[in-house]
Each structure stands twice: as structure tokens, then as C-alpha cells.
Coordinates of C-alpha atoms and ligand atoms in Angstrom, one line a residue:
M23 CA 21.0 -0.6 24.7
K24 CA 20.4 -1.5 21.1
K25 CA 16.7 -2.3 20.2
N26 CA 15.0 -3.7 17.2
V27 CA 12.4 -1.2 16.0
Y28 CA 10.6 -2.0 12.8
L29 CA 9.0 1.1 11.2
D30 CA 8.7 -0.1 7.6
N31 CA 5.2 -1.6 7.7
N32 CA 4.2 0.0 4.4
A33 CA 6.9 -2.2 2.8
T34 CA 5.8 -5.4 4.6
T35 CA 4.4 -6.5 8.0
A36 CA 5.2 -9.2 10.5
V37 CA 3.1 -12.3 10.2
A38 CA 0.5 -12.2 13.0
P39 CA 0.7 -15.3 15.3
E40 CA -3.0 -15.8 14.8
V41 CA -2.5 -15.9 11.0
R42 CA 0.3 -18.3 11.2
E43 CA -1.7 -20.5 13.5
A44 CA -4.7 -20.5 11.2
M45 CA -2.4 -21.5 8.3
M46 CA -0.6 -24.4 10.0
P47 CA -3.2 -27.2 9.5
F48 CA -3.0 -26.6 5.7
F49 CA 0.7 -27.5 5.7
E50 CA 0.0 -30.6 7.8
E51 CA -3.2 -32.7 7.5
L52 CA -5.3 -30.5 5.2
W53 CA -3.1 -30.4 2.2
G54 CA -5.6 -31.8 -0.4
N55 CA -6.5 -30.1 -3.6
P56 CA -9.8 -28.2 -3.1
S57 CA -10.9 -29.2 -6.6
S58 CA -10.7 -32.9 -5.9
M59 CA -13.8 -35.0 -5.9
H60 CA -12.8 -37.0 -2.8
T61 CA -13.3 -35.9 0.8
F62 CA -9.6 -35.5 1.3
G63 CA -9.4 -32.6 -1.1
G64 CA -13.0 -31.5 -1.0
Q65 CA -12.9 -30.8 2.8
V66 CA -10.4 -28.0 2.1
K67 CA -12.8 -26.1 -0.1
K68 CA -15.0 -24.9 2.8
Y69 CA -12.0 -23.1 4.3
I70 CA -11.5 -21.2 1.1
D71 CA -15.1 -20.2 1.1
E72 CA -14.8 -19.0 4.7
A73 CA -11.7 -17.0 3.8
R74 CA -13.5 -15.4 0.9
E75 CA -16.3 -14.4 3.2
R76 CA -13.9 -12.9 5.7
V77 CA -12.1 -10.8 3.0
A78 CA -15.4 -9.7 1.5
S79 CA -16.7 -8.7 4.9
L80 CA -13.8 -6.4 5.6
I81 CA -14.6 -4.3 2.6
G82 CA -18.4 -4.7 2.4
A83 CA -18.3 -6.9 -0.7
H84 CA -20.2 -10.1 -1.6
P85 CA -17.9 -13.2 -1.4
S86 CA -18.6 -14.0 -5.1
E87 CA -16.9 -10.6 -5.9
I88 CA -13.6 -11.6 -4.4
V89 CA -10.8 -13.3 -6.6
F90 CA -7.7 -14.5 -4.8
T91 CA -4.4 -13.6 -6.4
G92 CA -0.7 -14.0 -5.7
C93 CA -0.1 -10.4 -4.6
G94 CA -1.2 -6.8 -4.9
S95 CA 0.7 -6.3 -8.1
E96 CA -1.2 -9.2 -9.7
S97 CA -4.5 -7.7 -8.6
D98 CA -3.6 -4.3 -10.1
N99 CA -2.4 -5.9 -13.3
M100 CA -5.5 -8.1 -13.6
A101 CA -7.8 -5.2 -13.0
I102 CA -6.3 -2.8 -15.4
R103 CA -5.2 -5.1 -18.2
G104 CA -8.3 -7.3 -17.8
A105 CA -10.7 -4.4 -18.1
V106 CA -8.8 -3.0 -21.1
E107 CA -8.9 -6.3 -22.8
A108 CA -12.6 -6.8 -22.0
S109 CA -13.3 -3.5 -23.6
G110 CA -12.0 -4.8 -26.9
G111 CA -9.5 -2.5 -28.6
Y112 CA -7.1 0.0 -27.3
P113 CA -9.0 2.5 -25.1
H114 CA -7.9 5.5 -23.1
I115 CA -6.7 4.9 -19.5
I116 CA -6.3 7.5 -16.7
T117 CA -4.1 7.1 -13.7
T118 CA -2.0 9.4 -11.5
R119 CA 1.7 10.2 -11.4
V120 CA 2.0 8.9 -7.8
E121 CA 0.8 5.3 -8.2
H122 CA 2.8 2.2 -7.1
P123 CA 4.9 0.6 -9.9
A124 CA 2.4 -2.2 -10.1
V125 CA -0.1 0.3 -11.6
V126 CA 2.4 2.5 -13.4
G127 CA 4.0 -0.6 -15.1
V128 CA 0.8 -2.1 -16.5
C129 CA -0.5 1.3 -17.7
R130 CA 2.7 2.0 -19.6
Y131 CA 2.7 -1.5 -20.9
L132 CA -0.7 -1.0 -22.3
E133 CA 0.3 2.5 -23.7
E134 CA 3.1 0.8 -25.6
R135 CA 0.6 -1.5 -27.1
G136 CA -1.6 1.3 -28.4
C137 CA -3.8 2.6 -25.5
G138 CA -4.0 6.3 -24.7
L139 CA -2.7 7.2 -21.3
T140 CA -3.1 10.2 -19.1
E141 CA -1.2 10.5 -15.8
L142 CA -2.8 13.1 -13.5
G143 CA -0.4 15.3 -11.5
V144 CA -0.7 16.2 -7.8
D145 CA 0.0 19.4 -5.9
S146 CA 2.7 20.0 -3.3
Q147 CA 0.7 18.2 -0.7
G148 CA 0.2 15.2 -2.9
R149 CA -3.5 16.0 -3.5
L150 CA -5.3 15.4 -6.8
D151 CA -7.2 18.1 -8.6
L152 CA -10.5 16.6 -9.5
D153 CA -11.1 19.2 -12.2
Q154 CA -8.1 17.7 -14.0
L155 CA -9.7 14.3 -13.8
K156 CA -13.0 15.7 -15.2
D157 CA -11.1 17.4 -18.1
A158 CA -9.1 14.2 -18.9
I159 CA -12.0 11.8 -19.0
T160 CA -13.4 11.3 -22.6
M161 CA -15.8 9.0 -24.4
D162 CA -12.7 6.7 -25.1
T163 CA -11.8 6.3 -21.4
A164 CA -12.4 2.7 -20.5
V165 CA -10.5 2.4 -17.2
V166 CA -9.5 4.9 -14.5
S167 CA -7.0 3.5 -11.9
I168 CA -6.5 5.8 -8.9
M169 CA -4.9 4.6 -5.6
W170 CA -6.8 5.0 -2.4
A171 CA -3.8 5.7 -0.2
N172 CA -0.3 6.5 -1.2
N173 CA 2.4 4.1 -0.1
E174 CA 5.1 6.7 0.4
T175 CA 3.2 9.6 2.0
G176 CA 0.0 7.9 3.2
V177 CA -2.0 10.6 1.4
L178 CA -5.6 9.5 0.9
F179 CA -7.4 10.3 -2.4
P180 CA -11.1 11.2 -2.2
I181 CA -12.3 8.0 -3.8
G182 CA -16.0 8.7 -3.1
E183 CA -15.9 11.9 -5.3
I184 CA -13.7 10.1 -7.9
V185 CA -16.3 7.3 -8.2
E186 CA -19.0 9.8 -9.1
I187 CA -16.9 11.5 -11.8
V188 CA -15.8 8.2 -13.3
K189 CA -19.3 6.6 -13.2
S190 CA -20.9 9.6 -14.8
A191 CA -18.5 9.3 -17.7
G192 CA -19.3 5.5 -18.0
A193 CA -15.7 4.3 -17.4
V194 CA -14.6 1.5 -15.0
L195 CA -12.9 2.6 -11.7
H196 CA -10.2 0.5 -10.2
T197 CA -8.5 1.5 -7.0
D198 CA -5.3 0.2 -5.6
A199 CA -6.3 -0.1 -1.9
V200 CA -3.2 -2.1 -0.9
Q201 CA -2.2 0.4 1.7
I202 CA -5.5 1.3 3.2
V203 CA -7.1 -2.1 3.7
G204 CA -6.6 -3.1 7.3
K205 CA -5.7 0.5 8.4
L206 CA -8.9 2.4 7.8
P207 CA -12.5 1.2 7.3
I208 CA -13.6 1.0 3.7
D209 CA -16.9 -0.2 2.3
V210 CA -17.6 -0.8 -1.4
R211 CA -21.3 -0.4 -0.8
N212 CA -20.8 3.3 0.2
T213 CA -17.9 3.9 -2.1
P214 CA -18.9 1.9 -5.2
V215 CA -15.6 1.4 -7.0
D216 CA -15.7 -1.3 -9.7
M217 CA -12.5 -3.0 -8.7
L218 CA -10.2 -2.9 -5.7
A219 CA -6.7 -4.5 -5.1
L220 CA -5.5 -5.6 -1.8
S221 CA -2.4 -7.5 -0.6
G222 CA -2.0 -9.8 2.4
H223 CA 1.5 -9.0 3.4
K224 CA 0.5 -5.4 4.2
L225 CA -1.9 -6.7 6.9
H226 CA 0.1 -9.4 8.6
T227 CA 0.0 -12.4 6.3
P228 CA 3.2 -13.9 4.7
K229 CA 4.1 -12.5 1.3
G230 CA 2.5 -14.1 -1.8
V231 CA -1.3 -13.7 -1.5
G232 CA -3.6 -10.9 -2.5
A233 CA -7.2 -10.4 -3.7
L234 CA -9.1 -8.4 -6.3
Y235 CA -12.6 -7.2 -5.6
I236 CA -14.6 -7.2 -8.9
R237 CA -18.0 -5.6 -8.6
K238 CA -20.7 -7.9 -10.0
G239 CA -21.3 -7.1 -13.7
T240 CA -17.8 -5.6 -14.3
R241 CA -16.2 -7.1 -17.4
V242 CA -12.6 -8.2 -16.7
N243 CA -10.6 -10.7 -18.7
P244 CA -8.5 -13.1 -16.7
L245 CA -4.7 -12.7 -16.6
I246 CA -4.0 -16.4 -16.0
V247 CA -6.1 -18.8 -18.1
G248 CA -6.3 -22.6 -17.7
G249 CA -8.3 -24.2 -15.0
H250 CA -11.7 -23.2 -13.7
Q251 CA -10.6 -22.0 -10.3
E252 CA -11.8 -18.7 -8.9
G253 CA -14.9 -18.8 -11.1
G254 CA -12.7 -19.0 -14.2
K255 CA -11.2 -15.6 -13.3
R256 CA -7.8 -16.8 -12.1
A257 CA -6.6 -20.2 -13.1
G258 CA -4.2 -22.2 -10.9
T259 CA -4.7 -24.5 -7.9
E260 CA -5.5 -22.3 -5.0
N261 CA -2.7 -21.4 -2.5
V262 CA -4.9 -22.7 0.4
P263 CA -2.7 -21.9 3.4
Y264 CA -2.1 -18.3 2.3
I265 CA -5.8 -17.8 1.3
V266 CA -6.8 -19.0 4.8
G267 CA -4.2 -16.7 6.3
L268 CA -5.5 -13.7 4.4
G269 CA -9.0 -14.6 5.6
R270 CA -7.9 -14.7 9.2
A271 CA -5.9 -11.4 8.8
C272 CA -9.0 -9.7 7.4
Q273 CA -11.1 -11.0 10.3
I274 CA -8.6 -9.6 12.8
A275 CA -8.5 -6.3 11.0
R276 CA -12.3 -6.0 11.0
E277 CA -12.5 -6.7 14.7
H278 CA -9.6 -4.7 16.0
M279 CA -8.7 -2.0 13.4
A280 CA -10.6 0.8 15.0
E281 CA -9.0 0.7 18.4
E282 CA -5.6 -0.3 17.0
M283 CA -5.4 2.6 14.7
V284 CA -6.2 5.1 17.4
R285 CA -3.1 3.8 19.2
V286 CA -1.0 3.7 16.1
K287 CA -2.0 7.2 15.1
A288 CA -1.1 8.5 18.6
M289 CA 2.4 7.0 18.2
R290 CA 2.8 8.3 14.7
D291 CA 1.8 11.8 15.8
R292 CA 4.2 11.7 18.8
L293 CA 7.0 10.7 16.4
E294 CA 6.1 13.5 14.0
E295 CA 5.9 16.1 16.8
G296 CA 9.1 14.9 18.4
I297 CA 11.0 15.1 15.2
L298 CA 9.7 18.5 14.3
S299 CA 10.5 19.9 17.7
S300 CA 14.0 18.4 18.0
C301 CA 15.4 18.6 14.5
P302 CA 15.7 21.9 12.5
D303 CA 15.0 22.2 8.8
V304 CA 12.5 19.4 8.6
R305 CA 9.3 19.2 6.5
I306 CA 6.5 16.7 6.5
N307 CA 5.6 15.5 3.0
G308 CA 2.0 15.0 2.1
D309 CA -1.4 16.3 3.3
R310 CA -1.4 15.9 7.0
E311 CA -5.2 16.1 7.3
H312 CA -5.9 13.3 4.8
R313 CA -3.3 10.6 5.6
L314 CA -3.1 7.0 6.7
P315 CA -2.8 6.9 10.5
N316 CA 0.4 4.9 10.4
T317 CA 2.5 6.8 7.9
L318 CA 5.0 9.7 8.3
N319 CA 7.0 10.9 5.4
V320 CA 9.6 13.5 6.6
S321 CA 12.3 15.3 4.8
F322 CA 15.5 16.2 6.5
E323 CA 16.9 19.1 4.4
F324 CA 20.4 18.9 3.1
I325 CA 21.1 15.3 4.0
E326 CA 20.8 12.0 2.1
G327 CA 18.0 9.7 3.1
E328 CA 20.2 6.7 2.5
A329 CA 22.8 8.0 5.0
I330 CA 20.0 8.5 7.6
L331 CA 18.7 4.9 6.9
L332 CA 22.2 3.4 7.4
L333 CA 22.7 5.1 10.7
L334 CA 19.2 4.2 11.8
D335 CA 19.9 0.6 10.8
E336 CA 23.1 0.5 12.9
L337 CA 20.8 1.3 15.8
G338 CA 18.4 -1.5 14.8
I339 CA 15.7 0.9 13.4
A340 CA 14.2 0.0 10.1
A341 CA 12.6 2.7 8.0
S342 CA 12.7 3.5 4.3
S343 CA 13.8 6.3 2.0
G344 CA 11.9 7.9 -0.8
S345 CA 14.7 7.8 -3.3
A346 CA 15.4 5.0 -5.7
C347 CA 19.0 4.7 -4.7
T348 CA 18.7 0.9 -4.2
S349 CA 17.9 0.6 -7.9
G350 CA 21.2 2.2 -8.8
S351 CA 19.7 5.7 -9.4
L352 CA 20.1 8.7 -7.1
E353 CA 16.9 10.2 -8.4
P354 CA 14.3 11.1 -5.7
S355 CA 11.2 8.9 -5.9
H356 CA 8.5 9.6 -8.6
V357 CA 6.1 10.6 -5.8
M358 CA 8.4 13.3 -4.4
R359 CA 9.1 14.6 -7.9
A360 CA 5.3 14.6 -8.7
M361 CA 4.8 16.7 -5.6
G362 CA 7.6 19.1 -6.6
V363 CA 9.5 18.5 -3.3
P364 CA 12.7 20.5 -3.7
F365 CA 15.8 18.5 -4.5
T366 CA 17.6 19.1 -1.2
A367 CA 14.5 17.9 0.7
A368 CA 13.4 15.0 -1.6
H369 CA 16.8 13.4 -1.2
G370 CA 16.5 13.4 2.6
S371 CA 13.0 12.0 2.7
I372 CA 12.4 9.1 5.1
R373 CA 9.2 7.1 5.5
F374 CA 8.3 5.8 8.9
S375 CA 5.3 3.4 8.8
L376 CA 3.9 1.8 12.0
S377 CA 1.8 -1.2 12.8
R378 CA -0.1 -2.6 15.8
Y379 CA 3.1 -4.3 17.0
N380 CA 4.9 -1.0 17.6
T381 CA 5.2 0.4 21.2
D382 CA 5.7 3.7 22.8
E383 CA 9.2 2.6 23.7
D384 CA 9.9 2.2 20.0
I385 CA 9.0 5.8 19.4
D386 CA 11.1 7.0 22.5
Y387 CA 14.1 5.1 21.0
V388 CA 13.8 6.8 17.6
L389 CA 13.3 10.2 19.2
E390 CA 16.3 9.7 21.4
H391 CA 18.6 9.1 18.5
M392 CA 17.2 11.1 15.6
P393 CA 18.6 14.6 16.6
T394 CA 22.1 13.2 16.9
I395 CA 21.9 11.4 13.5
V396 CA 20.7 14.6 11.8
K397 CA 23.4 16.8 13.4
R398 CA 26.1 14.3 12.6
L399 CA 25.1 14.1 8.9
R400 CA 24.6 17.9 8.5
N401 CA 28.1 18.4 9.8
I402 CA 29.5 16.5 6.9
S403 CA 26.8 17.6 4.3
P404 CA 28.2 19.5 1.2
F405 CA 24.8 21.3 1.0
V406 CA 25.0 23.0 4.4
R407 CA 26.8 26.3 4.2
K408 CA 29.8 26.2 6.5
P409 CA 31.3 29.4 8.1
A410 CA 34.1 30.7 5.8
V411 CA 37.6 29.9 6.9
S412 CA 39.8 33.0 7.0
Ligands
PLP23 N1 0.2 -1.1 -4.4 C1 0.7 -0.4 -3.4 C2 0.2 0.9 -3.1 C3 1.7 -1.0 -2.6 O1 2.2 -0.3 -1.6 C4 2.3 -2.2 -3.0 C5 3.4 -2.8 -2.3 O2 4.2 -2.1 -1.8 C6 1.7 -2.9 -4.1 C7 0.7 -2.3 -4.8 C8 2.2 -4.2 -4.5 O3 1.7 -5.2 -3.6 P1 2.5 -6.6 -3.6 O4 3.8 -6.4 -2.9 O5 1.6 -7.6 -2.9 O6 2.7 -7.0 -5.0

């Protein structure tokens, strides 16, 4: 029987019922403007304060260090562009070759306007060489932006060690933590990054809300100017229901992440082992030791990722591929290229990403069908050598 199995949680997640429930009053009776002087609006403000505390508490920050934004991309843009602008001039920026487009885009935008840009490479496991970072950092380096967890492979970068290198050079460290927040515990008191981006829809809020952590004392210019909201750091009347939803999602993550991720990791590992043992010519992309517990990036040699996705989709299984085919290009993703994944494997790379809503039956269902899909596609693959016809 056909099932619906959603394994694309690094793209977006289902809205948690508790989050939806927390948001509802702000579409109904509590729709006032939190900046208004009257009670009708003013009563809403305390819910924003509560949400700010909940977000701060998930990452070990002080509530005054949290700025609500419209998404993870906005948080990344504000952090990097805002810190560059606050530095006055066109400084040097360091990032990596495997960042999300939200970071790549703003860094290249700033490069076009005169900033120096270094993009650090990774090895075949998707790991950074910290000596490369030490060599790249100069007196002119104002901002270093390095993701905490990679969205395609789940590979974790050693942000603790990176903080030390960047701090000793006197630069500002921003980390794109969009994929790690809500999946693994992080604490900016122990890992003192200067800025950190997160996004609600990766941890069970609707799309359209994010936050930027800005350590007290870090100089960042706002991206959106106008009103005095968010302490003057982000103008615009607050998106109250979504902010409240983000607060609730962070509260749930803080309370349940530890036990949920043990379960999620066990399912991910079973999926990985099941695929490895039932499908030949398969490789796991990314450092298996240092990886998000919910992510599996696997290459099926000699077949197209898109073809696998289509057959999975016919069965009701949602995953994603590493190539940029949807954007009209058949190039493998920039992450697979940076890792030097061979062409025949990079094209067949599939990302499965789980959440707390997945079940063991979901994994059984994928494992039941995967070998047949792979066999069927390899039979028609031009890359698989067929026996010569005499
Ligand atoms: N950074 C990473 C690592 C991501 O995975 C994403 C979303 O996929 C973003 C940033 C952008 O977040 P948003 O979709 O909220 O703009």
C-alpha cells in the first residue's frame, strides 16, 4: 500500500501542532500592534518578550541578544553585510565553499562591491582544514562566516576551534546554524560565536520567521531601517504570530531534543545500513562521525539523482537530490563539487533528512523499495557497462 513518507526535513519541516496552537490567538483576538500605547496592542508585547526568552534559552543567549527576522537567509545577510558595513570600508571576508546560497550570495555581493573574499575548501569527507583558515586570516579580515552544520551532508564544522582562531585574529565570527538548531544542543556561552543565524521552518514553525543572535558588543548595521522595532536592529512591525510560534518551537526543542534525536539517529542509521547492505555501488557522502543525527547523503553510482527522486515520489516518498537540476542546470551541487565527489556519484546523490515525526515504518517502507528502484535505473543507465552483444 502506498504511504506518505516525508524525508526532506532539511528543506522544511511540518508545523508542530503545539506551535500552530500557540500561534492561533494572534490571528484571532490578539492581533494588536505591539508598539501601540493602548492595552489592545501593548498586551501583545509580553508574548514577544516571552518568545525572545525561549529562543535565547535554546542557545544559551541573553534575550537582548536575539533579533527576530523573516528567515534564515535574512539573518545570514544581516550578519555578514551588517558587520562589513559596521567595519566601515571594504574589508576581507572568509567563508567556505560549502555554505548555503544565503551566505554565498551575500559574500559574493560584497566581493563585487570591493571586499576581498576567501572561500575555504573542504576535503573528500566535507571537513575543513583549520590550518587553511589560519593562513587565510589577515589583519584586514573583518568577518568570518562558517556554517555549523551543512544542509546537504549534515557534516558539522568544529565551531569551538574556529572561534579561537577567529577571535585571536580579532575578526567577527558569524555561524549559519540554521540546520543544527533544534537538532543538537548548542550554547553560545561555551562556543562564543559573535553571531548565529537560525530559521523557524527547520524546527517546525511555518516558513517566514528566523532569528539572528548578536553577541552583546558586536557591531552590526541593520539591513532594514525605519522604525525602532527590535532595538533599532530590524525595522518593521513584528510578525507576532510567527515570532510566538518560533518561541514555542524553541521551547519544545529544548525540552525534547535530547530524547528525540536518539530516536531519529537510530532511524537514520538503520536507513543507512539498510541501503548499504541492499544496494551495490553506494557511497555515503560526508564525515559519518561528525554529522547531524537526522541527515543521510548517499550516492548511488551511475544513476541520476532526479530519476531516483521521481520513482521515490511515485511511491509517496519525499527526499532531495544534491544536483541543481531544478534550476535548469545538470551540474552536481557546489557541495558535492567542493568535496570532489566523482561525477558518476555526485549525480546520483540523494539526501534523506528525518524529523521527530518519522517512524520505523517509514524506514521499512523506503528500505523495501530502494533496491528495486536502484536496479531498475541501473538497467537503463548509459554509465553501467552492459555485456557485449555478439
Ligand atoms: N542556511 C542553511 C544552512 C539552510 O539550510 C537554509 C535553508 O535551507 C538557510 C540558510 C536559509 O533559511 P531560510 O529558508 O529560512 O531562508
